[in-house]
PDB file of C-alpha atoms in Angstrom:
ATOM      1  CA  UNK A 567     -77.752 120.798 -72.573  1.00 55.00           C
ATOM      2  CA  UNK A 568     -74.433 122.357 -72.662  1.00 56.00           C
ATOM      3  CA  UNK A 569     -74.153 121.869 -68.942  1.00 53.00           C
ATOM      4  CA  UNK A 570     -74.698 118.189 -69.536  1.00 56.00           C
ATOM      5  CA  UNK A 571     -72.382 117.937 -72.497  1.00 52.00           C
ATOM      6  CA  UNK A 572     -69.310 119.714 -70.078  1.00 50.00           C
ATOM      7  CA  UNK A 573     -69.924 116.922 -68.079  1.00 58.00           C
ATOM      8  CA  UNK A 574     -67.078 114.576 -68.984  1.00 63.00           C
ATOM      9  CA  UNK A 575     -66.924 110.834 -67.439  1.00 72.00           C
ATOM     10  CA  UNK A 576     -63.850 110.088 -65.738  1.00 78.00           C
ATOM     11  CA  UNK A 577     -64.389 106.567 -66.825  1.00 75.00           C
ATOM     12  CA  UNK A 578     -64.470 107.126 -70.524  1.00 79.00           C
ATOM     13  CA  UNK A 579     -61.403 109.760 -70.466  1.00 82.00           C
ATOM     14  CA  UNK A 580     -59.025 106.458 -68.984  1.00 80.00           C
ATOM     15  CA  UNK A 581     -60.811 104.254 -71.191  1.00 75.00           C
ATOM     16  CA  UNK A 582     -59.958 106.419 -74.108  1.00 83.00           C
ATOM     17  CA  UNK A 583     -56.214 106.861 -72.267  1.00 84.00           C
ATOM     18  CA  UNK A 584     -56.015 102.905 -71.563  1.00 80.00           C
ATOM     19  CA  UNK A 585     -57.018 101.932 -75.894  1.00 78.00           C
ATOM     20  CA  UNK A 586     -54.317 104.484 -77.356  1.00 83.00           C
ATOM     21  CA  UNK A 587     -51.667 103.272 -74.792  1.00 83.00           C
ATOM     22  CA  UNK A 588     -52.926  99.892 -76.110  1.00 82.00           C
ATOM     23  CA  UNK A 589     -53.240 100.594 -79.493  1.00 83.00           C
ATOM     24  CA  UNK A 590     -49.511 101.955 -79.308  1.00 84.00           C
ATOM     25  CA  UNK A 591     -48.071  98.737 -77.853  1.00 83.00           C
ATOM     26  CA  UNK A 592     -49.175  96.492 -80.211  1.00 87.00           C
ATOM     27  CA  UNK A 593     -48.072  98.755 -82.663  1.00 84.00           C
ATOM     28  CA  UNK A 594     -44.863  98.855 -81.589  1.00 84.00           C
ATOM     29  CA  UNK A 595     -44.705  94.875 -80.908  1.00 85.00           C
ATOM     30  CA  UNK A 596     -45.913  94.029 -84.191  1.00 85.00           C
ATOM     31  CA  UNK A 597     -43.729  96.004 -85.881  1.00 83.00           C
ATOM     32  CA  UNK A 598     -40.547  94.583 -83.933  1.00 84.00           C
ATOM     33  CA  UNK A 599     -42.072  91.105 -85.073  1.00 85.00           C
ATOM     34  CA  UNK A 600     -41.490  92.141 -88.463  1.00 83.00           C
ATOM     35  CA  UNK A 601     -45.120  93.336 -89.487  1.00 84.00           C
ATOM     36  CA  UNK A 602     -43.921  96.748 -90.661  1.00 83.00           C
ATOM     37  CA  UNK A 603     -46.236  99.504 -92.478  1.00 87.00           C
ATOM     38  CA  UNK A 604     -49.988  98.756 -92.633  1.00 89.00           C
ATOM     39  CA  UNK A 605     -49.683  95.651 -90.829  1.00 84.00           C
ATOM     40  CA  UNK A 606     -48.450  96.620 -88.147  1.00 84.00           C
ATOM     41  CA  UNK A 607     -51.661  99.239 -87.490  1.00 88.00           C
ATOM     42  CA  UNK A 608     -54.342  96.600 -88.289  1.00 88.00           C
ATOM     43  CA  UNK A 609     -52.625  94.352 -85.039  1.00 88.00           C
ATOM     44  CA  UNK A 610     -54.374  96.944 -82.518  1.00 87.00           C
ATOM     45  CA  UNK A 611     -57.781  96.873 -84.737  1.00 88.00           C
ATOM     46  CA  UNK A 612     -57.965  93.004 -84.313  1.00 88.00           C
ATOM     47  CA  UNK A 613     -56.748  93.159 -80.964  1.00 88.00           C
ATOM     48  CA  UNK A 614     -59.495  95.575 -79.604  1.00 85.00           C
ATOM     49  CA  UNK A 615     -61.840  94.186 -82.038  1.00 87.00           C
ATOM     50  CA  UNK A 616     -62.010  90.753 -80.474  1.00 88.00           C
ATOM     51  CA  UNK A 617     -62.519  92.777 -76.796  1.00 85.00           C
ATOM     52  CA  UNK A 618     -65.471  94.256 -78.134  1.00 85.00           C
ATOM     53  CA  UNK A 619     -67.204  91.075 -79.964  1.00 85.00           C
ATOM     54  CA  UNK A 620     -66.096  88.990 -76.854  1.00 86.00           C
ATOM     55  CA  UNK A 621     -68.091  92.125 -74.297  1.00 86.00           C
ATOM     56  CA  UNK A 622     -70.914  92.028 -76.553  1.00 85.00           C
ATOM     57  CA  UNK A 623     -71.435  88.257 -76.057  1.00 84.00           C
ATOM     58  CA  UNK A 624     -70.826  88.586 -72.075  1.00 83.00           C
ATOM     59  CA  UNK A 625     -73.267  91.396 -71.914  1.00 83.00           C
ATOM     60  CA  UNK A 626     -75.629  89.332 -74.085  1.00 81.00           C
ATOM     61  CA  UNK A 627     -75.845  86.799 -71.498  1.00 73.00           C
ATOM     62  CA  UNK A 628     -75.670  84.119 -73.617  1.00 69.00           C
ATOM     63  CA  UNK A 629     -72.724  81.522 -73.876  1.00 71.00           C
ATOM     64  CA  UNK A 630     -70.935  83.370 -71.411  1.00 79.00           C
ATOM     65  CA  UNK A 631     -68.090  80.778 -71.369  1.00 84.00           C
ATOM     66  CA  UNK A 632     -67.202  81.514 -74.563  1.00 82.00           C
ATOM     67  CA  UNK A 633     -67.518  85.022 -74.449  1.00 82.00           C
ATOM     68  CA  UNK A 634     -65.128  85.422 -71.096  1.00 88.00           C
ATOM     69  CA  UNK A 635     -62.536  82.633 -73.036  1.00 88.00           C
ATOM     70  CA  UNK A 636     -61.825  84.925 -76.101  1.00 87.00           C
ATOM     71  CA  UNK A 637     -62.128  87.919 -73.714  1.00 86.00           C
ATOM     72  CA  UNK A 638     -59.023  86.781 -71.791  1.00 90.00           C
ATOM     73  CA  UNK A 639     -57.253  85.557 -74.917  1.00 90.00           C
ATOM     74  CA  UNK A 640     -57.732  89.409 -76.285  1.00 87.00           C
ATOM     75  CA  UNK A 641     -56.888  90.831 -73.039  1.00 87.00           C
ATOM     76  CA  UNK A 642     -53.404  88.864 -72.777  1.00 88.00           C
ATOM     77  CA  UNK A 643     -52.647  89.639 -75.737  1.00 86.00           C
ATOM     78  CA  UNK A 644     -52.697  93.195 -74.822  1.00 86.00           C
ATOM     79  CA  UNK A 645     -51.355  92.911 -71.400  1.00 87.00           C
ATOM     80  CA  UNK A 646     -48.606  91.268 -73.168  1.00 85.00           C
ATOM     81  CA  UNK A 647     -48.234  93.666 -75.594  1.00 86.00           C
ATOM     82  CA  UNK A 648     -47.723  96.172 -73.230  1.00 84.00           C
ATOM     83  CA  UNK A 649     -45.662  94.333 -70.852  1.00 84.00           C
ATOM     84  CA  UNK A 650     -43.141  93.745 -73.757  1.00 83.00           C
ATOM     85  CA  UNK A 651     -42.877  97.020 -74.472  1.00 83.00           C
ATOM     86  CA  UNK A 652     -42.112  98.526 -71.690  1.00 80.00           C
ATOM     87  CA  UNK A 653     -38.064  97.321 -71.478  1.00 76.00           C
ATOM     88  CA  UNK A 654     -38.558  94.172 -70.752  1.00 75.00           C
ATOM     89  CA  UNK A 655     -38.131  92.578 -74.043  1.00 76.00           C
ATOM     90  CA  UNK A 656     -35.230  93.518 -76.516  1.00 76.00           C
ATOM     91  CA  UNK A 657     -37.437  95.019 -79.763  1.00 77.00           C
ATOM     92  CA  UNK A 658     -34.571  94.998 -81.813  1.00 79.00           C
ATOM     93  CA  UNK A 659     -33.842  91.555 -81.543  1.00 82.00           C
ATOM     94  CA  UNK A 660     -37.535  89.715 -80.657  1.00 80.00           C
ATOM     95  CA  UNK A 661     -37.508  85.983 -80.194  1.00 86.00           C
ATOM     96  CA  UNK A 662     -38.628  83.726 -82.731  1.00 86.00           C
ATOM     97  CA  UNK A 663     -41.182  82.492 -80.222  1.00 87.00           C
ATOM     98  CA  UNK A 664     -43.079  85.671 -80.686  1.00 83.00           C
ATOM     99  CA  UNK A 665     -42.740  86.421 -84.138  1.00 86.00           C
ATOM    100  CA  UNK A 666     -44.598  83.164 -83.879  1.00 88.00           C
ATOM    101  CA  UNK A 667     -47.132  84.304 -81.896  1.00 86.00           C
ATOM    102  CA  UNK A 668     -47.678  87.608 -83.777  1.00 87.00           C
ATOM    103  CA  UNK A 669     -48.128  85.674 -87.292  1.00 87.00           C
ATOM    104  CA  UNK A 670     -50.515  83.537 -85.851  1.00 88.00           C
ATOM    105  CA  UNK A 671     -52.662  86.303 -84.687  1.00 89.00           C
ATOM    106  CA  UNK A 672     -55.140  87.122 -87.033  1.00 87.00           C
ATOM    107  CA  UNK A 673     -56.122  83.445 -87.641  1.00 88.00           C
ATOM    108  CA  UNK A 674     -57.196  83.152 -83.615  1.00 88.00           C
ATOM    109  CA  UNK A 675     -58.419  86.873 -83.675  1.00 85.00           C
ATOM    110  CA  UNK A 676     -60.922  85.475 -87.402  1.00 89.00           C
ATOM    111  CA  UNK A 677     -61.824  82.528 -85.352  1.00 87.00           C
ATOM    112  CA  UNK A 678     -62.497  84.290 -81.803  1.00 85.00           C
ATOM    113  CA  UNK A 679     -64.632  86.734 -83.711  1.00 84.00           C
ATOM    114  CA  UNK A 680     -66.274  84.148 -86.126  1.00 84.00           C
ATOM    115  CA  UNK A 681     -67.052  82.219 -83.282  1.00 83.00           C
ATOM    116  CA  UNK A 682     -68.799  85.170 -81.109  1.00 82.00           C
ATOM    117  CA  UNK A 683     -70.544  86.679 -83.801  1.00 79.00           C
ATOM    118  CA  UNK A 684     -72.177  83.752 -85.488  1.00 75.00           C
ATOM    119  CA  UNK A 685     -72.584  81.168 -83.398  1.00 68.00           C
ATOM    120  CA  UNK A 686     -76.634  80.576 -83.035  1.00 59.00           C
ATOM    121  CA  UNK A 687     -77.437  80.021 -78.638  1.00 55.00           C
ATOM    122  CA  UNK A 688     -78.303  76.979 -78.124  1.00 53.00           C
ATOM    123  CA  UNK A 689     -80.357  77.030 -75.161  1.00 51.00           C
ATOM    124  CA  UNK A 690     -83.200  76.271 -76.800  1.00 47.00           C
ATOM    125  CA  UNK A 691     -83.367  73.080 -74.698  1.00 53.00           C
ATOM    126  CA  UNK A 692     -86.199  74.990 -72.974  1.00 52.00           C
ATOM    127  CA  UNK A 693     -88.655  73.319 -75.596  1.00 52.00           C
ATOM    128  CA  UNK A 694     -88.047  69.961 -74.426  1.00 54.00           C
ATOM    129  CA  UNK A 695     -90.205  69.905 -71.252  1.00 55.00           C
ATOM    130  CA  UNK A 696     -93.340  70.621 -73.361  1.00 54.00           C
ATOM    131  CA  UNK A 697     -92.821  66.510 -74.056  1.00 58.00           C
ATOM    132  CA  UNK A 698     -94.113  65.515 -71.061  1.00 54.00           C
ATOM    133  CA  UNK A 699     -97.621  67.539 -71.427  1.00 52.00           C
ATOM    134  CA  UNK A 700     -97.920  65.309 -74.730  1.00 53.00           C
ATOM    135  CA  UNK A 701     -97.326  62.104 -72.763  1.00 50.00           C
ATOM    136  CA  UNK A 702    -100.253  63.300 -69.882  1.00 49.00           C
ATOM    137  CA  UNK A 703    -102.614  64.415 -72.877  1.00 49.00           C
ATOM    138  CA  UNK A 704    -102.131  60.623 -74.186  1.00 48.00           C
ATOM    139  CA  UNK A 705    -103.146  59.125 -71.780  1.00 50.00           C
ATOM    140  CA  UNK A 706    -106.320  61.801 -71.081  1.00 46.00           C
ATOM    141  CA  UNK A 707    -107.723  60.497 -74.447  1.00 51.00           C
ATOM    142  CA  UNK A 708    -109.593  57.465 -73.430  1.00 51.00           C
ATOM    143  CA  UNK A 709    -111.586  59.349 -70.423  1.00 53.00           C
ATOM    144  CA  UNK A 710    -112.867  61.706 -73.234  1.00 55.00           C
ATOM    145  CA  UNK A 711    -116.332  60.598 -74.542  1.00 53.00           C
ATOM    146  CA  UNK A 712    -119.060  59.187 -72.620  1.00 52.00           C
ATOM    147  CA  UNK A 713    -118.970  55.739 -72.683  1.00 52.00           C
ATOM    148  CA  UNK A 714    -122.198  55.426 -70.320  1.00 52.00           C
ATOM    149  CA  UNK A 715    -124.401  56.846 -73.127  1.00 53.00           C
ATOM    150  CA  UNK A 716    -123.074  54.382 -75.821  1.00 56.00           C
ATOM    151  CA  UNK A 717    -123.256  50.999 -73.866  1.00 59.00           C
ATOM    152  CA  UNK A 718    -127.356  50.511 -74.273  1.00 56.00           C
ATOM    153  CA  UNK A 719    -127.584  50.734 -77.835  1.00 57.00           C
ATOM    154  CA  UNK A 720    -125.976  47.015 -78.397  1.00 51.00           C
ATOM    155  CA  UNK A 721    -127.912  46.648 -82.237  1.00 53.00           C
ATOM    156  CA  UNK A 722    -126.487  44.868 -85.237  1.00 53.00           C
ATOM    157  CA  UNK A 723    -124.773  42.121 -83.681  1.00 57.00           C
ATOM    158  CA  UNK A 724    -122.165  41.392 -86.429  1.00 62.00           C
ATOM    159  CA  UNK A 725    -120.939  44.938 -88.405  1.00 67.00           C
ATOM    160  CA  UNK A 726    -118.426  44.496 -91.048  1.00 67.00           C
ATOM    161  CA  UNK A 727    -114.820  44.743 -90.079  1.00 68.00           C
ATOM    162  CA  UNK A 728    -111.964  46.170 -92.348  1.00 70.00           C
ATOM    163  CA  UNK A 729    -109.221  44.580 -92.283  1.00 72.00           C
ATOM    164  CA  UNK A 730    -107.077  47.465 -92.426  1.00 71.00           C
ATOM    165  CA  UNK A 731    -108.869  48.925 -89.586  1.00 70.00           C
ATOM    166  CA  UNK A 732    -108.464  45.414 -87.171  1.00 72.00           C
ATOM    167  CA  UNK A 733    -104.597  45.937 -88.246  1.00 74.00           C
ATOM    168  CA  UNK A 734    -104.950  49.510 -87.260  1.00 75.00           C
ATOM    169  CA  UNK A 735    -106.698  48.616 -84.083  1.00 77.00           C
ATOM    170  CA  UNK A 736    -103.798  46.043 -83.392  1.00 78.00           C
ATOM    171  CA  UNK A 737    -101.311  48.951 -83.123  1.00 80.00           C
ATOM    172  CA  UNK A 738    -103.164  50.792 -80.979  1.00 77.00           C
ATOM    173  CA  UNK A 739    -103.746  47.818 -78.479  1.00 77.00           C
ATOM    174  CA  UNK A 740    -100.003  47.024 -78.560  1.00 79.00           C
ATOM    175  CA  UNK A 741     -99.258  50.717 -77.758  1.00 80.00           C
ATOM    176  CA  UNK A 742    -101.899  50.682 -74.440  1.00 76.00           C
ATOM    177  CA  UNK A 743    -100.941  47.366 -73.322  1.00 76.00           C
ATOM    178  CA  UNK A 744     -96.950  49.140 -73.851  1.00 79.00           C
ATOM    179  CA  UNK A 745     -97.409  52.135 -71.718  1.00 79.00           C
ATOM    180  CA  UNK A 746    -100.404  50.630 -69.415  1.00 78.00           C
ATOM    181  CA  UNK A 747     -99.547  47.070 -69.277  1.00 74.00           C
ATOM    182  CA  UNK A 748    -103.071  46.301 -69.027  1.00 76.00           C
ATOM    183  CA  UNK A 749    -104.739  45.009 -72.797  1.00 78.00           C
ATOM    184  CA  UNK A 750    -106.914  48.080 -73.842  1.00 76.00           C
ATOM    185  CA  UNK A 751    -110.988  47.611 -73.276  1.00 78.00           C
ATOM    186  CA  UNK A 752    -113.490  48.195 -76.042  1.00 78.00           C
ATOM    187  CA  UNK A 753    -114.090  51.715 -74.497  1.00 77.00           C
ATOM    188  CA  UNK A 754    -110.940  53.139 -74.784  1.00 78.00           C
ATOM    189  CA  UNK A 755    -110.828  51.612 -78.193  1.00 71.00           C
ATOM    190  CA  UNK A 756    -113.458  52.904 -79.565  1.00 73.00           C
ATOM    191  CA  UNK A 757    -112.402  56.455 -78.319  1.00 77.00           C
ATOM    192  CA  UNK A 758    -109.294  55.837 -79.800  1.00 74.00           C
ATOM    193  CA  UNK A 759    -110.645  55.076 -82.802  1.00 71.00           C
ATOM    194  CA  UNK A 760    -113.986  57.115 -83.120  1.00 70.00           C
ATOM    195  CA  UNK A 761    -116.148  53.951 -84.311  1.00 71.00           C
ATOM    196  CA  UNK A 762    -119.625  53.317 -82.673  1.00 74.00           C
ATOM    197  CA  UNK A 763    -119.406  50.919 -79.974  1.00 75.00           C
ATOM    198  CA  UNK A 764    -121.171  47.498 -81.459  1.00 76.00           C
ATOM    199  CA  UNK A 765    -118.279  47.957 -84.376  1.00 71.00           C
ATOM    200  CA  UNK A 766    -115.734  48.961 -81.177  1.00 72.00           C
ATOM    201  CA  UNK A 767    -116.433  45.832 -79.757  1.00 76.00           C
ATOM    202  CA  UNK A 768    -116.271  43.569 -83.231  1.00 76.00           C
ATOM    203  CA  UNK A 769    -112.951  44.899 -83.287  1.00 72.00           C
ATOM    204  CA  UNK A 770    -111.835  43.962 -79.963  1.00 73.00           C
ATOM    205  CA  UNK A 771    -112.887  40.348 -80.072  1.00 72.00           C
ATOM    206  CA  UNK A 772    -110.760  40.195 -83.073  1.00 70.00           C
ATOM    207  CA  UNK A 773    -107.467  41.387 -81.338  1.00 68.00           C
TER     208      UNK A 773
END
């Protein structure tokens, strides 16, 4: 255990070298900028922050264009921050440009991490080729029921006919003849409807 615990990774000691160099800069940068005492501190936090919301998403593997847009926005910001600092920008005199840019901050660093932490993944699109299973299972209704049993028992010549049940047979018609083109038989309607067949076929001559 100890043995495993001396065991330090090289790649966490220059991460942890890399953040405070980082965390120093924009320190330094926001404080130049005019965001002196506690302000000037909490630069760094949003900074490094928005790095880690915008790593999370791009390890997620969801939206990954938005997580590697606010994951070079952070990183620039740093980069820049550290660029500045090291001589090639006057701190005792920064440019009104970049106080700008400083101020502005922490409303893109609240909307970069708004944006990664609650926004829902919409891929969800998957659902949308169970459609086309509904469609097929349509029109796989009139083959079920055997129609060869129910054609010899034509008895009772003249059934009563709802009215409300010719209109509902109308619909159903209408909808066959729009996906089929062909008018619908008296088999398929009374599948379709679940009558017997003599009052399936009163129907039909009514359509």
């Amino acid at each position: 255990m100890r043995a495993h615990l001396a065991r330090v990774d090289a790649v966490l000691v220059q991460a942890v070298i890399a953040a405070a160099l980082s965390f120093a800069h924009l320190h330094d940068l926001a404080s130049a900028a005019g965001q002196d005492g506690w302000k000037a501190w909490a630069y760094p936090v949003s900074v490094d922050l928005l790095l880690v919301a915008a790593w999370k998403r791009l390890r997620s593997g969801s939206s990954k264009a938005a997580g590697w847009c606010w994951f070079v926005v952070a990183l620039a910001a740093s980069l820049g921050a550290n660029v500045a600092t090291a001589g090639l920008l006057d701190l005792a005199d920064v440019p009104d440009w970049l106080r700008i840019l400083v101020a502005g901050w922490p409303a893109v660093a609240f909307l970069g991490g708004t944006l990664l932490a609650h926004t829902a993944p919409a891929p969800e699109v998957t659902s949308a080729p169970a459609q086309p299973a509904e469609v097929v299972s349509v029109s796989a209704e009139p083959e079920t029921g055997p129609p060869a049993d129910s054609e010899p028992e034509p008895k009772q010549p003249a059934p009563h006919v709802p009215a409300a049940l010719v209109n509902h047979a109308r619909k159903l018609a209408d909808d066959h003849h729009a996906r089929t083109g062909s008018p619908i038989d008296p088999n398929t309607l009374r599948a379709r409807l679940s009558v017997p067949a003599p009052l399936a076929d009163a129907i039909a001559s009514r359509l």
